[in-house]
Amino acid sequence: VTMRVAVVGAGVSGLTAIKCCLDEGLKVTCFERSQDIGGLWRYTENIEDGRPSLYTSVVSNTSKEMSAFSDFPYPEDFPVFLPHARLLEYLRRYAERFALRQRIQLETTVLSVRKRPDFATTGQWDVVTEAGGKRTSHVFDAVMVCSGNFWEPSLPLHAFPGIEKFQGKYFHSRQYKHPDVFQGKRVLVVGMGNSGVDIAVEASRVAAKVTLSTGQGAWVISRVFDHGYPWDMVFNTRFMSLLRNNLPGPLARGLISHRVNQWFNHENYGLQPKKRYFSEPVLNDDLPSYIITGKITIKPGVKEFKENSVVFYSCPEEEPIDIVVFCTGYNVSFPFLEEADVKVENKHASLYKYVFPTHLQRPTLAVLGLIKPLGAIMPVIEMQARWVTRVFKGRRLMPVSLHPIFSNSLRFGLLFDEVLKTDCLVYSDELASFIGAKPNVLALLFSDPKLAFTIFFGPCTPYQFRLRGPGRWDGARQAIFTQWDRMLKPMRTRVTSRSSSVWPSLLTVFGFLLLVAAVVFGF
């Protein structure tokens, strides 16, 4: 009997979940509450005035080669960092290429997912959906939750004394639509994540003054890294990962902090994190120039609000403000699940490998995408889906004792409240090893040294996980060797003369010796 799987949500996670189910021969049905696929990347327009919100201009923080699905590279003419419309186009092409749409029921809301009375023996679930005012009950052998964690804003007003007296306007970043709301106003943005910095930069173009409040500070890096290459294609390599994870903690953190400060000295700009660990960075190309030109002012955490002003810690004077934008993140929420099925406490979800609830008698419920990797999330979610579908089919048995990951990562200085943040390469390698898809660099060193060299020193693109194991793709090797060509193609729109040099050959020899040394000393 073919296993029946329900997928909740048709965003990035849902689409790759459907595809992985089909790859394993599972009978899959996806329920999407909106009118189309794409999830967060399918932004709607401002209903009030018909103008697009800020996020129609949002550009991805990871490059196309690092964020592609592992057997479906981006077209070479797509820009390196994708505007949301191009990423949505890619998702639609993906759905068409692998015939995913016919498995999706649009405008269908999942109301509840409950264990059946005989769950202990069957692992089955009762799923109730609603479409067009009509409720329908279904029975599924397994459920993949792909609804994301950006639906319930976290707005802890109790942490901001005096906010009830504040006479200006305040709202969560999820409600932000267009910068016109800031025209001529004095704006305070609370929170130093990617959304906070993006909104501060956008607001500073029309506001009278913009203040960005951060209690902890943050490392800020640009999408454009060494020699103009994408940051993630330089940073996320197996060689760099080997250094980050094997050098003594203080040395690794010191080297990374030094590298990040080469763009600009974070201490001089008021951004130096309190702990000099390499915490989750903020990706923004404009913030330093906006600070140095006085368009944005950095302040410490908010101490209290007054009627028309705010007081910051370590700053005795009051700062007059008109509008506050709280960029305070989101709560992890699954309203269609019973609270006991996925236990969430203090934004922590008790999940084995961030995927399987640890206390269920049968591993037939999986949560995808509840993770914040330092790098592209799409291929990480795809690897989760490949592992999950193998577990559903019984081809990869779960460990006898499941236990949640509540680890403390020294190299990033995260205390995993922050439990959802992890090194995407280490994590992907671990999941890939469960299904036999992790590339064997040592074996390749003898059978295909050119490929081994490219895999180890080059960017860890997702195609590496299609070289072997289930779902092996014959085009993976060629995709790896042409990854730089696809990255450079959209930028090389003007022909220039190229000078020859002996350095690339010398670097190749040196790199090969480093690879051999890494293997010999325990890689």
Coordinates of N, CA and C in Angstrom, one line a residue, residues 17 20 24 44 80 127 134 181 215 218 220 225 245 296 321 335 396 408-409 448 518:
A17 N 9.4 19.4 -0.3 CA 8.8 18.2 0.4 C 8.0 17.4 -0.6
C20 N 10.4 15.5 -3.0 CA 11.1 14.4 -2.3 C 10.1 13.2 -2.1
E24 N 10.4 9.3 -3.7 CA 10.4 8.1 -3.0 C 9.1 7.3 -3.2
T44 N 2.2 40.1 -1.6 CA 1.0 40.8 -2.2 C 1.2 42.3 -2.1
V80 N 23.0 37.2 -9.5 CA 23.7 36.5 -8.4 C 22.8 36.5 -7.2
V127 N -6.6 14.7 9.5 CA -6.3 16.0 9.1 C -7.6 16.6 8.6
K134 N -16.2 24.8 3.1 CA -16.5 23.4 3.3 C -15.4 22.7 4.0
V181 N 5.1 56.1 5.2 CA 4.6 56.2 6.6 C 5.6 57.0 7.4
G215 N 20.6 46.3 21.6 CA 21.2 46.0 22.9 C 22.4 45.2 22.8
A218 N 25.8 43.8 16.5 CA 25.8 42.7 15.5 C 26.9 42.9 14.5
V220 N 28.0 43.0 10.8 CA 27.4 43.3 9.5 C 28.3 43.0 8.4
F225 N 31.9 40.1 -1.3 CA 33.0 39.7 -0.4 C 34.3 39.8 -1.1
N245 N 35.7 24.8 12.7 CA 35.3 23.8 13.6 C 36.4 23.0 14.3
I296 N 21.6 57.4 9.6 CA 21.2 56.4 10.7 C 22.1 56.6 11.9
I321 N 10.8 61.1 19.4 CA 10.5 60.2 18.3 C 9.0 60.3 18.0
P335 N -0.7 26.4 15.0 CA -2.1 26.4 15.6 C -2.9 25.2 15.2
R396 N 15.5 4.6 6.3 CA 16.5 5.1 7.3 C 15.8 5.1 8.6
N408 N 25.4 24.3 22.5 CA 25.9 25.6 22.6 C 27.1 25.7 21.6
S409 N 26.9 26.5 20.6 CA 27.9 26.6 19.5 C 28.9 27.7 19.9
D448 N 38.9 11.0 -8.6 CA 38.6 12.2 -9.3 C 39.1 13.4 -8.6
A518 N 45.2 17.9 4.7 CA 44.0 17.8 5.5 C 43.5 16.3 5.6

